[in-house]
Short mmCIF file of C-alpha atoms in Angstrom, two decimals:
data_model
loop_
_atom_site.label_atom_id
_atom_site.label_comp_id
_atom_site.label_asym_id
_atom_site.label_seq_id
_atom_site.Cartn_x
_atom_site.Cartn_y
_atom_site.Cartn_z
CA UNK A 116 0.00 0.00 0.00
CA UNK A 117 1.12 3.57 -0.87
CA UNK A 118 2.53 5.50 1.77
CA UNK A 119 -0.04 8.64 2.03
CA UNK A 120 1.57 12.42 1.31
CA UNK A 121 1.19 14.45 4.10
CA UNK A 122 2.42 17.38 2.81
CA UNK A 123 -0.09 20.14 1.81
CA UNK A 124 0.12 21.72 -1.91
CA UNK A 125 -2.00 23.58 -4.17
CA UNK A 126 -2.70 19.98 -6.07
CA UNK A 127 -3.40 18.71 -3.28
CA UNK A 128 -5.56 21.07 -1.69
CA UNK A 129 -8.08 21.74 -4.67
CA UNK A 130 -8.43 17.78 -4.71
CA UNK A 131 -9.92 18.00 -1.29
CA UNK A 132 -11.91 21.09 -2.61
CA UNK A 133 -13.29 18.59 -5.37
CA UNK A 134 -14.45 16.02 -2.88
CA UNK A 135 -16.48 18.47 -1.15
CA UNK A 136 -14.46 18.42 1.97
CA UNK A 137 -15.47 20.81 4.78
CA UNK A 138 -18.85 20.68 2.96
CA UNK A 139 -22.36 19.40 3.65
CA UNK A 140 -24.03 19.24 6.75
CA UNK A 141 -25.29 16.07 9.10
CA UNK A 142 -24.81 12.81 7.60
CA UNK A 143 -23.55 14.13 4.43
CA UNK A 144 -20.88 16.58 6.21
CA UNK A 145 -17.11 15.61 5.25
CA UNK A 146 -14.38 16.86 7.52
CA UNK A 147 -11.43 18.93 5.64
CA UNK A 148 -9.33 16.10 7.72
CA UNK A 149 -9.85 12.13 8.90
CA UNK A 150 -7.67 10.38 10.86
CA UNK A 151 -6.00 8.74 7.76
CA UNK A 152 -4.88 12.56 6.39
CA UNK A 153 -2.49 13.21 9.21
CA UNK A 154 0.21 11.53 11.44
CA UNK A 155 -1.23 10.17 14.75
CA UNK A 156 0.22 10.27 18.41
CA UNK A 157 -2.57 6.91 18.82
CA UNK A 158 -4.85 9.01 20.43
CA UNK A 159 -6.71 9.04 17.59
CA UNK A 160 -10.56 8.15 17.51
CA UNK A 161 -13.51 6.78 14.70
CA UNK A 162 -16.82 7.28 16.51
CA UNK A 163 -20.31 6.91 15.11
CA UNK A 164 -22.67 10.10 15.79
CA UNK A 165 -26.34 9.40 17.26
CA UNK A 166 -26.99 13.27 16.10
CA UNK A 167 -25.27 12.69 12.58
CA UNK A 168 -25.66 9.11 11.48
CA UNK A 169 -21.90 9.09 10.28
CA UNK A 170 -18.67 9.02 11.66
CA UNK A 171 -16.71 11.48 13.09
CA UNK A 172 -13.04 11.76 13.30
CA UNK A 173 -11.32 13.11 16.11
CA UNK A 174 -6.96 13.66 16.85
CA UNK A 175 -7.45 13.69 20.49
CA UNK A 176 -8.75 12.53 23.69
CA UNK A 177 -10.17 16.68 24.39
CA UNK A 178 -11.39 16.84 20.80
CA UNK A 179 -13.14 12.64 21.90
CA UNK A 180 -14.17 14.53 25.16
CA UNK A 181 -15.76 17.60 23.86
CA UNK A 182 -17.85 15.23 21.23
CA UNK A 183 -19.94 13.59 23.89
CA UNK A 184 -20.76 16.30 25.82
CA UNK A 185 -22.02 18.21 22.36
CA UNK A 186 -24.33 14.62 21.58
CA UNK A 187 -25.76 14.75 25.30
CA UNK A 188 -26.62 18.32 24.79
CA UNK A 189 -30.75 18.31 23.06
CA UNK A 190 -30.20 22.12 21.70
CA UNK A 191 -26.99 20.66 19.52
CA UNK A 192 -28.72 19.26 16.58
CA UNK A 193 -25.14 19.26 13.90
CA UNK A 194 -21.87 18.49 14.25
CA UNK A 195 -18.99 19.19 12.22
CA UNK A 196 -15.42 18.60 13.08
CA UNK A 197 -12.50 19.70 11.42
CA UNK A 198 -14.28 22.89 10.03
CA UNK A 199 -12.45 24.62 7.09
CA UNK A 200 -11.85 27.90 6.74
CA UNK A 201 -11.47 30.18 3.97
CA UNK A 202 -8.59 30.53 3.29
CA UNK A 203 -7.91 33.70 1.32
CA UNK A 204 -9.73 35.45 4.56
CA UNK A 205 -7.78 33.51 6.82
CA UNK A 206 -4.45 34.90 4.81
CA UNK A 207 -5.93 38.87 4.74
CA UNK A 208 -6.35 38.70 8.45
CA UNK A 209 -2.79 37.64 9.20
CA UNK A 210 -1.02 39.88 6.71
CA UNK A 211 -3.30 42.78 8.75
CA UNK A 212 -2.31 41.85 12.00
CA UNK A 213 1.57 40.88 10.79
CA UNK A 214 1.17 36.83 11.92
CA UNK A 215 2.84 34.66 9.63
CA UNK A 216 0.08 32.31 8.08
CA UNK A 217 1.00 28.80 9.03
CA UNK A 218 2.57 26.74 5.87
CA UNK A 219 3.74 23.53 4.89
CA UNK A 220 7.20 23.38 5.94
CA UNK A 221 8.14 21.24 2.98
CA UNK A 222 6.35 22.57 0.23
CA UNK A 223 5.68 26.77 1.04
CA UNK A 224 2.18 26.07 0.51
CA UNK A 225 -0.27 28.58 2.71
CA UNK A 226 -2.38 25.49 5.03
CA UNK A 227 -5.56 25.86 5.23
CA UNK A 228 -7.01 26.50 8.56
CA UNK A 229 -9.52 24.71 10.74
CA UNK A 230 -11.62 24.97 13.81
CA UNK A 231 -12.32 22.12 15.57
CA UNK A 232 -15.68 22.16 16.42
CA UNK A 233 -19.02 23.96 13.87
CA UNK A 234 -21.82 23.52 16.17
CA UNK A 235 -25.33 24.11 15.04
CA UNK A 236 -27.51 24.88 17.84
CA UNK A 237 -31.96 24.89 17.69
CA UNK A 238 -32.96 27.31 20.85
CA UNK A 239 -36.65 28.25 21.10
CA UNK A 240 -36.99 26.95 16.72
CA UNK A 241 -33.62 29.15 16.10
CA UNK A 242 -31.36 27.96 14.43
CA UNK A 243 -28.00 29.36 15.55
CA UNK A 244 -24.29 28.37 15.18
CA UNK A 245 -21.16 28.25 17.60
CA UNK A 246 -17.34 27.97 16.35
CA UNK A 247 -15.36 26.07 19.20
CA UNK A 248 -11.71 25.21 19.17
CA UNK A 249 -10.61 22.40 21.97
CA UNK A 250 -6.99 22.82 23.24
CA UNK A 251 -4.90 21.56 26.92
CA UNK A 252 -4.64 24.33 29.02
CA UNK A 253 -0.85 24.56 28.61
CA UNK A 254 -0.64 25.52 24.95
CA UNK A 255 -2.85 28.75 25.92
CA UNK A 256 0.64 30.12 27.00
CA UNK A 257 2.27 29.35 23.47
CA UNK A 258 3.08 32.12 21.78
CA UNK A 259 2.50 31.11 18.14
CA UNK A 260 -0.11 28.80 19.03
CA UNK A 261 -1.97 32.46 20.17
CA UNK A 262 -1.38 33.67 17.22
CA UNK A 263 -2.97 31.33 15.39
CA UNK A 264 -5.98 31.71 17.74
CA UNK A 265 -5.94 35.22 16.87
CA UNK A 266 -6.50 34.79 13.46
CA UNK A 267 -9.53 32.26 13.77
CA UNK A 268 -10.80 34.26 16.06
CA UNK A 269 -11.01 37.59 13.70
CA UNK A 270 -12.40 35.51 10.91
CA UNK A 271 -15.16 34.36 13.20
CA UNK A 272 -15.96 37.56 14.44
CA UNK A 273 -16.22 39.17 10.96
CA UNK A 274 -18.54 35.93 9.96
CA UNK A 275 -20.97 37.19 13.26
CA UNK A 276 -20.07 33.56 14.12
CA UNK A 277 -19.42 33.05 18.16
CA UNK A 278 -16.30 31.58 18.78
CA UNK A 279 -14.96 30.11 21.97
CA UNK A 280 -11.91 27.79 23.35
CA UNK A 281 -12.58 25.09 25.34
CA UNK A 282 -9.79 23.37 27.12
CA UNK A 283 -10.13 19.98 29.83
CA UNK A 284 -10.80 22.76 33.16
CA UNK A 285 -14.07 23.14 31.18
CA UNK A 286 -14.81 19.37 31.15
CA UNK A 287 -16.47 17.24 34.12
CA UNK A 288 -14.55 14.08 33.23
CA UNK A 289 -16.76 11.91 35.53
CA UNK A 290 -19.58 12.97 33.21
CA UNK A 291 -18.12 12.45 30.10
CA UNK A 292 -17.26 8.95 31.19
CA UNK A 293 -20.77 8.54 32.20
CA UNK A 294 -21.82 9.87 28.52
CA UNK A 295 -19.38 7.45 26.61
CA UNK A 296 -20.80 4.53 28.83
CA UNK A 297 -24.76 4.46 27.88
CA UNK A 298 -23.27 6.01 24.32
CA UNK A 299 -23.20 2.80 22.76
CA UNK A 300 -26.96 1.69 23.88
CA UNK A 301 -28.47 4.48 22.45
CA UNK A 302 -30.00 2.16 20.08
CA UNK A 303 -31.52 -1.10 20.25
CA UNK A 304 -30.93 -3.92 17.49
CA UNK A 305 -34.80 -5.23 17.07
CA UNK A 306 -38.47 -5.58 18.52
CA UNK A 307 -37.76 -7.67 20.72
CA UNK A 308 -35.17 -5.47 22.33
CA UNK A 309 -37.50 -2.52 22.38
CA UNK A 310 -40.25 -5.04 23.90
CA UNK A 311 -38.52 -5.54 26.52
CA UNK A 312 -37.41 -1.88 27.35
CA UNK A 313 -41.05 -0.83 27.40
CA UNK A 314 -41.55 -4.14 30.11
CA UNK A 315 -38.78 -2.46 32.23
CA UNK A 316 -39.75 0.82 32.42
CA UNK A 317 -43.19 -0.25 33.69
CA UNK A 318 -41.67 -2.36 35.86
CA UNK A 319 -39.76 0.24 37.15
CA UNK A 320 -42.37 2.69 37.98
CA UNK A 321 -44.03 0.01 40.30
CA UNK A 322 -40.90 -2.20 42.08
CA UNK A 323 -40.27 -1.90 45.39
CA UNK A 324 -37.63 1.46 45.48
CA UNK A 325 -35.50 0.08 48.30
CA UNK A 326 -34.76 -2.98 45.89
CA UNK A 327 -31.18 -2.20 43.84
CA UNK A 328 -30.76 -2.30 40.62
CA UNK A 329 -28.44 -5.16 40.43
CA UNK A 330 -30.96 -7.43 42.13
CA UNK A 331 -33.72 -5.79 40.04
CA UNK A 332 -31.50 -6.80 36.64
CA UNK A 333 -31.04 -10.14 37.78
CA UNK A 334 -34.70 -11.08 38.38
CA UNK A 335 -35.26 -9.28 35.61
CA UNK A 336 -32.86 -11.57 33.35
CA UNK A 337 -34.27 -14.45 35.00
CA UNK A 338 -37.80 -13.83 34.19
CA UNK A 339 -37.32 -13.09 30.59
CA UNK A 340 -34.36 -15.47 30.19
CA UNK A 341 -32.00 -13.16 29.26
CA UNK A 342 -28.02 -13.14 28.86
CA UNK A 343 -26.36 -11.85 31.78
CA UNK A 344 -25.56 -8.45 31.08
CA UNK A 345 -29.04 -7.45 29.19
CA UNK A 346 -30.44 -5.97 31.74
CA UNK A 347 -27.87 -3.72 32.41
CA UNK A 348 -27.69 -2.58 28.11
CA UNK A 349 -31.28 -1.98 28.50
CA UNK A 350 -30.94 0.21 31.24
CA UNK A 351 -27.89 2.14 29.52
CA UNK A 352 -30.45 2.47 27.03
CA UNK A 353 -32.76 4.30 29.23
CA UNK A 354 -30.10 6.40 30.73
CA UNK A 355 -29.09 7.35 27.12
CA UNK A 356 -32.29 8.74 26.25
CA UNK A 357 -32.77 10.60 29.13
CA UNK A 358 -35.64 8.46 30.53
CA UNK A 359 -33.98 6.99 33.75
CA UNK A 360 -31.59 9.19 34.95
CA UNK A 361 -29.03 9.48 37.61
CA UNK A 362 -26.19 12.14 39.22
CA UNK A 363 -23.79 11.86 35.88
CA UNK A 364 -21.20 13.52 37.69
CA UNK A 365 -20.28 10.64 39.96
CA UNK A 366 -19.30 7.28 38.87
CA UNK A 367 -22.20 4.94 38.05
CA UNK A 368 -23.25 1.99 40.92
CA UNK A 369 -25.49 -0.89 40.11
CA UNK A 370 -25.71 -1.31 43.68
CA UNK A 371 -27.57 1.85 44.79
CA UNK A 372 -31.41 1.03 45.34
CA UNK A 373 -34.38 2.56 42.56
CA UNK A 374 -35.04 5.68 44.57
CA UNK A 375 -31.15 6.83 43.26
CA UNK A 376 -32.96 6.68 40.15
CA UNK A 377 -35.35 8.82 38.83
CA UNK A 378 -37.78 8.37 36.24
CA UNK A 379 -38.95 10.98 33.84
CA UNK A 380 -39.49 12.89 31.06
CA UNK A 381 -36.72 13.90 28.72
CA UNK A 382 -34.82 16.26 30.08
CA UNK A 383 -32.85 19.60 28.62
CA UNK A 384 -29.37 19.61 28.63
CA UNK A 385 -27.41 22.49 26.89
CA UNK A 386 -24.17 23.04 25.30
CA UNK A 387 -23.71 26.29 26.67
CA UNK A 388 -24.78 24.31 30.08
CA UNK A 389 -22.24 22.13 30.06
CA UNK A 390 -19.36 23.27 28.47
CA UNK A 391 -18.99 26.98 27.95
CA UNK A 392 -16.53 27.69 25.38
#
């Protein structure tokens, strides 16, 4: 197999123009850059969006991070990573302000620029967009990397766009665990499966409270002959869609009794909430 060019030139770019990269929007969005276009420290991550239908494509744990809490949030209703920006504005704005525009360091050939995160946001049948770039802490102090900054965030600001940087203090980690966890039983695989769900929730609404839920998922297994471990997917299910809910913040126990849980309606949880960029 070919060994993919990772330098940037003019070629090169206008290819990625061609395939509509940094175009689109939802399941047809494609990010200026996947995981296979640049070189990776292994931290990179593939994950399939409940919001989007498709797969994003994320070069770090914060960029991982900042995902889930944008899914969990009901007023996000599009993600795009790896935003493109223009980038003969990009290149006006740093000959204005006297930044050099980053290049390839091989080839001379002006990069084009991205920001992390386009959000679109639906508040009160609004439709409304946010511009979020997700760094550590410690590179806030780099010189050039605030330079760089500087220039998205002009371009931003001339597009009326709101732009923000979000770095791990602005992350509850305990809840973004919490997030990833019922992540992956946000959907169920057949009738059956959403039979049974239904079952459980009406079961829960009548059980004995002081019961736990581990002893509630094994007579629940064992009246429904169920694999071990069903039980618990269903009720990651629940959590997921916001029916059964409990304190996200702190680690999850299966050994707490019903009344830690409560039942309800879906709730509202916010971006801006959540992570304030």
């Amino acid at each position: 197999m070919p060994k993919r060019k990772l330098e940037w030139t003019e070629k090169k770019i206008a290819k990625y123009i061609k395939e509509g990269r940094g175009s689109g929007e939802f399941s047809s969005y494609h990010p200026w850059l996947t995981i296979q276009d640049v070189r990776s420290d292994g931290r990179s991550h593939r994950i399939k969006g409940n919001k989007t239908n498709r797969v994003h494509h994320f070069f770090s744990d914060l960029e991982r991070n900042y995902f889930y809490l944008l899914e969990w949030a009901d007023d996000v209703i599009d993600i795009r990573e790896q935003f493109p920006l223009e980038r003969e504005e990009t290149y006006a704005i740093a000959e204005e302000k006297g930044i050099k525009h980053p290049v390839d360091p091989k080839t001379g050939t002006p990069i084009v620029l991205t920001t992390d995160f386009m959000v679109t946001r639906k508040i009160d049948g609004n439709i409304e967009y946010v511009a979020r770039t997700v760094k550590p802490n410690q590179l806030l102090n780099d010189e050039r990397t605030i330079e760089k900054f500087e220039i998205e965030r002009e371009y931003w600001e001339r597009k009326g766009i709101d732009w923000g940087i979000v770095t791990e203090k602005e992350m509850p980690i305990e809840f973004i665990k919490n997030i990833m966890w019922v992540h992956s039983a946000s959907t169920l695989e057949n009738e059956e499966e959403e039979y049974l769900v239904d079952v459980m929730l009406e079961l829960l609404r009548t059980h004995d409270q002081s019961t736990s839920m581990a002893e509630f998922a094994k007579v629940f297994e064992e009246e429904y002959h169920l694999n071990k471990g069903m039980a618990l997917y269903f009720f990651k299910h629940l959590f997921s869609k916001k029916v059964l809910s409990f304190d996200m913040y702190h680690k999850f126990n299966l050994q707490k009794p019903l009344s830690e849980f409560s039942l309800r309606e879906r709730g509202v949880v916010t971006e801006h909430d959540i992570a304030v960029g």
